[in-house]
Amino acid sequence: MFREKYIRDNDLIKPDDDFLKRLKDSVVQEEKIVHIGNFVDYENTEQFEQLGNGQDVQENVSLEQRKGVRWQRVIAVAACFAIVLVAAFVAGRDNMFGEENIQADMGNLVSEELAEPDQTVSEVDEMSVELYSQVSGLFENSNAVIYEMEAYQQGETGMEYMQETRDQWRKLEIKERDEIISDIVSDRYVLIDIPQDEDSITYYMAEFENQSYVVFGICEKQYIYIAEVSGMQSMAANE
Amino acid sequence: MENNKGFVMSVEDAMDRFSTDVYRMAYARTGNKSDAEDITQDTFIKYMKEQKPFSDENHVKAWLLRVAINSSKNLVTSAWHRKNTSMDAADLMSTMMEEESEVYHAVAKLPEKYRVVVHLYYYEGYSVEEIAQMLSAKDSTVKSWMRRARMKLKELLKEDIDV
């Protein structure tokens, strides 16, 4: 029985005693830092040492000294504020003349949105393909992999394949995307992966000659999540 | 300990009671001893800082496991981490057992997400609904992950996987 074997194997995995001891020590130490707060040891301050008998820290400071200290604080705060303003101005000026944030469109699937400024298109492709090749082996029998394998056989990367057929791709509206996500578990689709933050994915869909549809999503720069859709009559009818 | 605000468990008690469970969850996810230790430590520090009341001990455990899963998610999705760490589950198992476990090996080969649900379902004994809640996913999504995990395990182990 799988369950029994898996339980047996996991029971053998235990943290080291040394680690557990260090864990307790570190958590307890962290607890002290969090709970002690901003306690100030006045015994070690200069002012405390200069006090005479019966005097309080505040009493030992003259009015002129207090006014002086107050102005010093005002000047210090103003200086910090000025530094922040200058930094914000400089940063804002750089953005005006820096790279534009180009929206990914059907004519340029690998856009600045996907690539780091110093990365070439081919480097982005390689990262995407590397990830895809890591997970594609799980679905040898799936149509999504067959699609990609066909592209590989032609000597193309996944992104090149999609770029060549980019005229067939259209960006899905949010409602369509939600419908696809809700149907993912009905086995009409084969999904490689989907992150928790579904809103961060931009989905594209294309129809191919054999009447099947392929959907893919671009989430982070290095990831591609792919699903194949078959039998999308309801969506085709709405187009 | 219960009070008007719910069930409260000190961090020391929580560590005594659940540190091994948290470690095993982190290890199942990362396959790496040092990462598992880091995640375990982070989890209990978060627990100490959270100081929230729970409904019962099981609630505490579920919260800890969820934090461990989310902590390990942040770790394993780092591109640098993916390239610079490797699953050493096989090495660990071979040192801890006289016979290598093909079951643990097979689970270690699954994608991270499937390893998590397999561990929560088969080892921790959570239901699909409970797992969905812990992972902030739909029940149907977890069922799908379980189904695909079983398919892959069946392929690797050449045997049916009990439901």
Short mmCIF file of C-alpha atoms in Angstrom, two decimals:
data_model
loop_
_atom_site.label_atom_id
_atom_site.label_comp_id
_atom_site.label_asym_id
_atom_site.label_seq_id
_atom_site.Cartn_x
_atom_site.Cartn_y
_atom_site.Cartn_z
CA MET A 1 0.00 0.00 0.00
CA PHE A 2 1.36 3.35 -1.03
CA ARG A 3 0.05 5.17 2.01
CA GLU A 4 1.68 2.82 4.47
CA LYS A 5 5.02 2.94 2.69
CA TYR A 6 4.93 6.72 2.44
CA ILE A 7 4.10 7.07 6.12
CA ARG A 8 6.88 4.68 7.03
CA ASP A 9 9.39 6.61 4.95
CA ASN A 10 8.37 9.99 6.30
CA ASP A 11 8.53 8.78 9.89
CA LEU A 12 12.24 8.34 9.36
CA ILE A 13 12.74 11.96 8.40
CA LYS A 14 13.44 13.96 11.51
CA PRO A 15 15.31 17.14 12.25
CA ASP A 16 18.63 16.82 14.04
CA ASP A 17 18.62 17.28 17.81
CA ASP A 18 21.25 19.99 17.39
CA PHE A 19 18.99 21.85 15.02
CA LEU A 20 16.04 21.61 17.38
CA LYS A 21 18.14 23.05 20.18
CA ARG A 22 19.35 25.89 17.96
CA LEU A 23 15.78 26.45 16.83
CA LYS A 24 14.53 26.89 20.37
CA ASP A 25 17.40 29.17 21.26
CA SER A 26 16.91 31.35 18.20
CA VAL A 27 13.15 31.65 18.60
CA VAL A 28 13.44 32.45 22.30
CA GLN A 29 16.09 35.06 21.50
CA GLU A 30 13.88 36.55 18.82
CA GLU A 31 11.02 36.64 21.30
CA LYS A 32 13.08 38.74 23.70
CA ILE A 33 13.90 41.26 21.00
CA VAL A 34 10.27 41.60 19.96
CA HIS A 35 8.84 41.94 23.43
CA ILE A 36 11.41 44.13 25.16
CA GLY A 37 10.72 47.01 22.82
CA ASN A 38 12.44 50.37 23.07
CA PHE A 39 13.67 50.27 26.62
CA VAL A 40 16.38 52.89 27.18
CA ASP A 41 18.97 52.37 29.84
CA TYR A 42 19.17 55.82 31.33
CA GLU A 43 21.88 54.80 33.74
CA ASN A 44 24.42 54.93 30.95
CA THR A 45 23.54 58.33 29.56
CA GLU A 46 25.83 61.29 30.08
CA GLN A 47 23.09 63.46 31.43
CA PHE A 48 22.30 60.94 34.09
CA GLU A 49 25.89 60.87 35.25
CA GLN A 50 26.01 64.67 35.49
CA LEU A 51 22.96 64.91 37.71
CA GLY A 52 23.28 66.05 41.25
CA ASN A 53 21.42 64.49 44.07
CA GLY A 54 17.67 64.71 43.67
CA GLN A 55 17.88 66.13 40.18
CA ASP A 56 15.99 64.71 37.25
CA VAL A 57 17.35 64.53 33.70
CA GLN A 58 15.01 67.28 32.53
CA GLU A 59 15.93 69.57 35.41
CA ASN A 60 19.62 69.44 34.50
CA VAL A 61 19.05 70.88 31.08
CA SER A 62 18.67 74.67 30.85
CA LEU A 63 15.96 76.32 28.82
CA GLU A 64 18.50 77.63 26.30
CA GLN A 65 19.95 74.17 25.88
CA ARG A 66 16.47 72.74 25.30
CA LYS A 67 15.70 75.39 22.69
CA GLY A 68 18.97 74.68 20.99
CA VAL A 69 18.29 70.97 20.92
CA ARG A 70 14.84 71.62 19.53
CA TRP A 71 16.20 73.66 16.63
CA GLN A 72 18.79 71.02 15.92
CA ARG A 73 16.03 68.46 15.61
CA VAL A 74 14.02 70.71 13.30
CA ILE A 75 17.02 71.27 11.06
CA ALA A 76 17.81 67.55 11.02
CA VAL A 77 14.25 66.64 10.00
CA ALA A 78 14.20 69.32 7.33
CA ALA A 79 17.52 68.07 5.95
CA CYS A 80 16.20 64.51 5.75
CA PHE A 81 13.07 65.73 4.01
CA ALA A 82 15.15 67.68 1.51
CA ILE A 83 17.27 64.62 0.75
CA VAL A 84 14.14 62.57 0.12
CA LEU A 85 12.76 65.23 -2.21
CA VAL A 86 15.98 65.41 -4.18
CA ALA A 87 16.16 61.62 -4.45
CA ALA A 88 12.57 61.45 -5.65
CA PHE A 89 13.22 64.19 -8.21
CA VAL A 90 16.29 62.42 -9.55
CA ALA A 91 14.47 59.10 -9.73
CA GLY A 92 11.51 60.67 -11.47
CA ARG A 93 13.73 62.42 -13.99
CA ASP A 94 15.43 59.12 -14.85
CA ASN A 95 12.07 57.42 -15.47
CA MET A 96 11.03 60.09 -17.95
CA PHE A 97 13.96 59.38 -20.19
CA GLY A 98 14.38 55.65 -19.42
CA GLU A 99 12.90 52.64 -21.20
CA GLU A 100 9.26 52.82 -21.98
CA ASN A 101 6.96 50.24 -20.54
CA ILE A 102 5.77 48.63 -23.71
CA GLN A 103 2.69 46.50 -23.51
CA ALA A 104 3.05 43.05 -24.99
CA ASP A 105 1.06 42.94 -28.18
CA MET A 106 0.46 40.33 -30.77
CA GLY A 107 3.19 41.71 -32.98
CA ASN A 108 5.88 41.35 -30.33
CA LEU A 109 5.34 38.50 -27.95
CA VAL A 110 8.78 38.79 -26.45
CA SER A 111 8.69 42.42 -25.48
CA GLU A 112 10.51 44.59 -22.96
CA GLU A 113 7.82 43.47 -20.55
CA LEU A 114 9.31 39.99 -20.63
CA ALA A 115 13.01 40.67 -21.00
CA GLU A 116 15.35 42.43 -18.62
CA PRO A 117 16.98 45.46 -20.22
CA ASP A 118 20.27 43.66 -20.66
CA GLN A 119 18.75 40.39 -21.81
CA THR A 120 18.39 39.39 -25.40
CA VAL A 121 15.30 37.82 -26.77
CA SER A 122 17.09 34.52 -27.17
CA GLU A 123 18.02 34.49 -23.47
CA VAL A 124 14.40 34.89 -22.48
CA ASP A 125 13.48 32.12 -24.84
CA GLU A 126 16.07 29.83 -23.35
CA MET A 127 14.85 30.39 -19.84
CA SER A 128 11.26 29.78 -20.85
CA VAL A 129 12.10 26.68 -22.81
CA GLU A 130 14.28 25.35 -20.01
CA LEU A 131 11.40 25.56 -17.58
CA TYR A 132 8.98 24.07 -20.01
CA SER A 133 11.27 21.19 -20.79
CA GLN A 134 11.53 20.45 -17.08
CA VAL A 135 7.84 19.90 -16.72
CA SER A 136 6.85 18.68 -20.14
CA GLY A 137 8.02 15.19 -19.34
CA LEU A 138 5.12 14.81 -16.97
CA PHE A 139 2.61 14.87 -19.73
CA GLU A 140 4.08 12.74 -22.45
CA ASN A 141 0.65 11.65 -23.48
CA SER A 142 -0.88 15.08 -23.42
CA ASN A 143 -1.71 17.07 -26.49
CA ALA A 144 -0.02 20.13 -25.09
CA VAL A 145 3.30 18.38 -25.13
CA ILE A 146 2.69 17.00 -28.57
CA TYR A 147 2.18 20.55 -29.76
CA GLU A 148 5.44 21.62 -28.26
CA MET A 149 7.25 18.51 -29.44
CA GLU A 150 6.16 19.27 -32.96
CA ALA A 151 7.70 22.67 -32.62
CA TYR A 152 10.91 21.21 -31.25
CA GLN A 153 11.10 18.78 -34.10
CA GLN A 154 11.02 21.68 -36.44
CA GLY A 155 14.02 23.13 -34.65
CA GLU A 156 12.10 25.88 -32.99
CA THR A 157 11.79 26.97 -29.40
CA GLY A 158 8.39 27.35 -27.85
CA MET A 159 8.47 31.10 -28.10
CA GLU A 160 9.67 31.03 -31.71
CA TYR A 161 6.79 28.75 -32.55
CA MET A 162 4.38 31.13 -30.97
CA GLN A 163 5.97 34.13 -32.62
CA GLU A 164 5.68 32.60 -36.04
CA THR A 165 2.01 31.99 -35.49
CA ARG A 166 1.43 35.24 -33.69
CA ASP A 167 -1.17 36.42 -36.15
CA GLN A 168 -3.38 33.67 -34.88
CA TRP A 169 -3.10 34.60 -31.26
CA ARG A 170 -5.43 36.89 -29.45
CA LYS A 171 -5.36 38.08 -25.93
CA LEU A 172 -8.13 36.68 -23.80
CA GLU A 173 -10.46 38.92 -21.93
CA ILE A 174 -10.73 38.44 -18.20
CA LYS A 175 -14.11 36.72 -18.45
CA GLU A 176 -12.76 34.22 -20.97
CA ARG A 177 -9.70 33.63 -18.83
CA ASP A 178 -11.87 32.96 -15.77
CA GLU A 179 -13.96 30.50 -17.73
CA ILE A 180 -10.84 28.63 -18.76
CA ILE A 181 -9.48 28.52 -15.22
CA SER A 182 -12.78 27.23 -13.89
CA ASP A 183 -12.74 24.41 -16.43
CA ILE A 184 -9.16 23.38 -15.86
CA VAL A 185 -10.06 20.48 -13.67
CA SER A 186 -12.62 19.03 -15.99
CA ASP A 187 -9.91 17.30 -18.01
CA ARG A 188 -10.76 19.30 -21.08
CA TYR A 189 -7.45 20.98 -20.57
CA VAL A 190 -3.95 19.97 -19.78
CA LEU A 191 -2.34 22.51 -17.56
CA ILE A 192 1.34 22.49 -16.86
CA ASP A 193 1.22 24.80 -13.92
CA ILE A 194 -0.72 27.72 -12.59
CA PRO A 195 0.40 30.05 -9.85
CA GLN A 196 -1.70 31.01 -6.89
CA ASP A 197 -1.89 34.57 -8.09
CA GLU A 198 -4.01 33.92 -11.16
CA ASP A 199 -4.56 37.60 -11.78
CA SER A 200 -0.91 38.01 -12.70
CA ILE A 201 -1.24 35.84 -15.81
CA THR A 202 -1.88 37.26 -19.24
CA TYR A 203 -3.53 34.64 -21.40
CA TYR A 204 -3.42 34.25 -25.12
CA MET A 205 -5.30 31.84 -27.32
CA ALA A 206 -4.94 30.73 -30.87
CA GLU A 207 -6.92 28.55 -33.19
CA PHE A 208 -5.09 26.19 -35.44
CA GLU A 209 -5.95 24.33 -38.57
CA ASN A 210 -7.02 21.17 -36.83
CA GLN A 211 -9.71 23.11 -34.98
CA SER A 212 -8.03 22.77 -31.65
CA TYR A 213 -7.11 25.71 -29.54
CA VAL A 214 -4.01 26.35 -27.54
CA VAL A 215 -3.95 28.69 -24.63
CA PHE A 216 -0.89 29.93 -22.93
CA GLY A 217 -0.22 32.38 -20.21
CA ILE A 218 2.72 34.59 -19.42
CA CYS A 219 3.18 35.18 -15.76
CA GLU A 220 6.65 35.97 -14.63
CA LYS A 221 9.43 36.59 -17.12
CA GLN A 222 10.72 33.07 -16.87
CA TYR A 223 7.57 31.04 -16.80
CA ILE A 224 5.10 29.89 -19.35
CA TYR A 225 1.98 28.05 -18.37
CA ILE A 226 0.38 26.19 -21.18
CA ALA A 227 -2.86 24.44 -21.64
CA GLU A 228 -4.50 22.94 -24.63
CA VAL A 229 -8.12 23.53 -25.15
CA SER A 230 -10.18 21.21 -27.26
CA GLY A 231 -13.76 21.43 -28.27
CA MET A 232 -14.18 25.11 -27.49
CA GLN A 233 -17.38 25.38 -29.45
CA SER A 234 -18.99 27.70 -26.96
CA MET A 235 -16.20 30.23 -27.25
CA ALA A 236 -16.00 29.93 -31.03
CA ALA A 237 -19.69 30.60 -31.25
CA ASN A 238 -19.27 33.82 -29.32
CA GLU A 239 -16.53 35.18 -31.54
CA MET B 1 -4.44 26.71 27.21
CA GLU B 2 -7.76 28.31 26.49
CA ASN B 3 -8.95 31.73 27.39
CA ASN B 4 -11.72 34.01 26.32
CA LYS B 5 -9.82 34.75 23.13
CA GLY B 6 -9.47 31.09 22.03
CA PHE B 7 -6.81 28.42 22.21
CA VAL B 8 -3.33 29.78 22.91
CA MET B 9 -0.20 27.68 22.63
CA SER B 10 3.18 29.03 23.61
CA VAL B 11 5.85 28.95 20.95
CA GLU B 12 7.86 26.52 23.05
CA ASP B 13 4.95 24.13 23.26
CA ALA B 14 4.29 24.54 19.56
CA MET B 15 7.90 23.69 18.77
CA ASP B 16 7.84 20.65 21.03
CA ARG B 17 4.64 19.46 19.50
CA PHE B 18 4.98 20.31 15.81
CA SER B 19 8.58 21.07 14.85
CA THR B 20 9.05 17.62 13.33
CA ASP B 21 5.81 17.90 11.36
CA VAL B 22 6.80 21.30 10.03
CA TYR B 23 10.26 20.03 9.16
CA ARG B 24 8.86 17.04 7.29
CA MET B 25 6.51 19.29 5.32
CA ALA B 26 9.35 21.63 4.43
CA TYR B 27 11.56 18.71 3.48
CA ALA B 28 8.87 17.13 1.33
CA ARG B 29 8.55 20.39 -0.49
CA THR B 30 12.19 21.35 -0.91
CA GLY B 31 14.01 18.02 -0.72
CA ASN B 32 16.84 19.87 0.92
CA LYS B 33 17.89 19.60 4.55
CA SER B 34 19.29 23.10 4.98
CA ASP B 35 16.28 24.70 3.30
CA ALA B 36 13.96 22.63 5.45
CA GLU B 37 15.75 23.84 8.57
CA ASP B 38 15.54 27.47 7.42
CA ILE B 39 11.87 27.16 6.68
CA THR B 40 11.18 25.49 10.01
CA GLN B 41 12.92 28.28 11.85
CA ASP B 42 11.12 30.99 9.87
CA THR B 43 7.80 29.29 10.52
CA PHE B 44 8.14 29.30 14.28
CA ILE B 45 9.46 32.83 14.35
CA LYS B 46 6.37 33.88 12.44
CA TYR B 47 4.26 31.93 14.91
CA MET B 48 5.93 33.70 17.80
CA LYS B 49 5.31 37.10 16.22
CA GLU B 50 1.76 36.27 15.15
CA GLN B 51 0.47 35.51 18.64
CA LYS B 52 -3.01 34.87 17.32
CA PRO B 53 -5.59 32.75 19.11
CA PHE B 54 -6.51 29.47 17.49
CA SER B 55 -9.56 27.29 17.84
CA ASP B 56 -7.60 24.24 18.94
CA GLU B 57 -4.32 22.39 18.60
CA ASN B 58 -5.19 21.09 15.16
CA HIS B 59 -5.75 24.64 14.04
CA VAL B 60 -2.26 25.55 15.24
CA LYS B 61 -0.75 22.67 13.30
CA ALA B 62 -2.64 23.53 10.11
CA TRP B 63 -1.52 27.15 10.40
CA LEU B 64 2.11 26.12 10.89
CA LEU B 65 2.06 23.78 7.91
CA ARG B 66 0.49 26.44 5.75
CA VAL B 67 3.17 28.95 6.70
CA ALA B 68 5.84 26.36 5.99
CA ILE B 69 4.35 25.69 2.56
CA ASN B 70 4.22 29.38 1.71
CA SER B 71 7.73 29.93 2.99
CA SER B 72 9.06 27.11 0.89
CA LYS B 73 7.12 28.39 -2.11
CA ASN B 74 9.04 31.66 -1.97
CA LEU B 75 12.26 29.71 -1.79
CA VAL B 76 11.77 27.23 -4.57
CA THR B 77 10.45 29.71 -7.12
CA SER B 78 13.65 31.71 -6.96
CA ALA B 79 15.39 31.14 -10.27
CA TRP B 80 18.76 31.10 -8.58
CA HIS B 81 17.55 28.50 -6.11
CA ARG B 82 16.24 26.26 -8.84
CA LYS B 83 19.62 26.19 -10.47
CA ASN B 84 21.74 25.87 -7.36
CA THR B 85 20.00 23.31 -5.19
CA SER B 86 18.99 19.83 -5.96
CA MET B 87 16.79 17.21 -4.52
CA ASP B 88 18.91 15.25 -2.09
CA ALA B 89 16.02 13.19 -0.88
CA ALA B 90 17.62 10.11 -2.31
CA ASP B 91 20.84 10.76 -0.41
CA LEU B 92 18.98 11.37 2.81
CA MET B 93 16.84 8.32 2.51
CA SER B 94 19.78 6.09 1.71
CA THR B 95 21.52 7.23 4.87
CA MET B 96 18.46 6.83 7.03
CA MET B 97 17.23 3.54 5.76
CA GLU B 98 18.83 0.24 5.09
CA GLU B 99 16.80 -0.16 1.95
CA GLU B 100 16.22 2.71 -0.45
CA SER B 101 12.61 3.71 -0.57
CA GLU B 102 11.29 3.84 -4.07
CA VAL B 103 8.08 5.38 -2.78
CA TYR B 104 9.83 8.44 -1.36
CA HIS B 105 12.01 8.61 -4.46
CA ALA B 106 8.94 8.62 -6.66
CA VAL B 107 7.22 11.35 -4.66
CA ALA B 108 10.44 13.37 -4.72
CA LYS B 109 10.25 13.34 -8.51
CA LEU B 110 6.85 14.97 -8.60
CA PRO B 111 6.48 18.72 -9.14
CA GLU B 112 6.54 20.70 -5.93
CA LYS B 113 2.84 21.34 -5.85
CA TYR B 114 1.99 17.66 -6.19
CA ARG B 115 4.50 16.71 -3.51
CA VAL B 116 2.72 19.05 -1.11
CA VAL B 117 -0.74 17.63 -1.69
CA VAL B 118 0.56 14.05 -1.57
CA HIS B 119 2.25 14.77 1.75
CA LEU B 120 -0.76 16.52 3.23
CA TYR B 121 -3.16 13.82 2.07
CA TYR B 122 -1.26 10.60 2.60
CA TYR B 123 0.98 11.49 5.51
CA GLU B 124 -0.83 14.20 7.45
CA GLY B 125 -4.23 12.74 6.66
CA TYR B 126 -5.97 15.94 5.63
CA SER B 127 -9.02 15.78 3.42
CA VAL B 128 -9.18 17.38 0.00
CA GLU B 129 -11.34 20.15 1.40
CA GLU B 130 -8.91 20.85 4.22
CA ILE B 131 -5.96 20.85 1.82
CA ALA B 132 -7.79 23.25 -0.49
CA GLN B 133 -8.35 25.60 2.42
CA MET B 134 -4.71 25.43 3.48
CA LEU B 135 -3.49 26.11 -0.03
CA SER B 136 -6.15 28.72 -0.82
CA ALA B 137 -7.21 26.65 -3.79
CA LYS B 138 -10.47 25.21 -5.02
CA ASP B 139 -11.47 21.69 -4.04
CA SER B 140 -11.63 20.75 -7.69
CA THR B 141 -8.11 22.06 -8.24
CA VAL B 142 -6.71 19.95 -5.40
CA LYS B 143 -8.55 16.91 -6.73
CA SER B 144 -6.98 17.54 -10.10
CA TRP B 145 -3.54 17.77 -8.58
CA MET B 146 -4.12 14.57 -6.64
CA ARG B 147 -5.31 12.78 -9.76
CA ARG B 148 -2.26 13.84 -11.75
CA ALA B 149 0.06 12.98 -8.88
CA ARG B 150 -1.41 9.48 -8.68
CA MET B 151 -1.08 9.05 -12.44
CA LYS B 152 2.57 9.96 -12.31
CA LEU B 153 3.25 7.82 -9.24
CA LYS B 154 1.53 4.88 -10.87
CA GLU B 155 3.79 5.30 -13.84
CA LEU B 156 6.90 5.50 -11.66
CA LEU B 157 6.02 2.75 -9.23
CA LYS B 158 4.21 0.49 -11.68
CA GLU B 159 1.41 0.00 -9.20
CA ASP B 160 -1.95 1.49 -8.44
CA ILE B 161 -1.99 4.22 -5.85
CA ASP B 162 -4.70 3.87 -3.24
CA VAL B 163 -7.15 6.72 -3.08
#
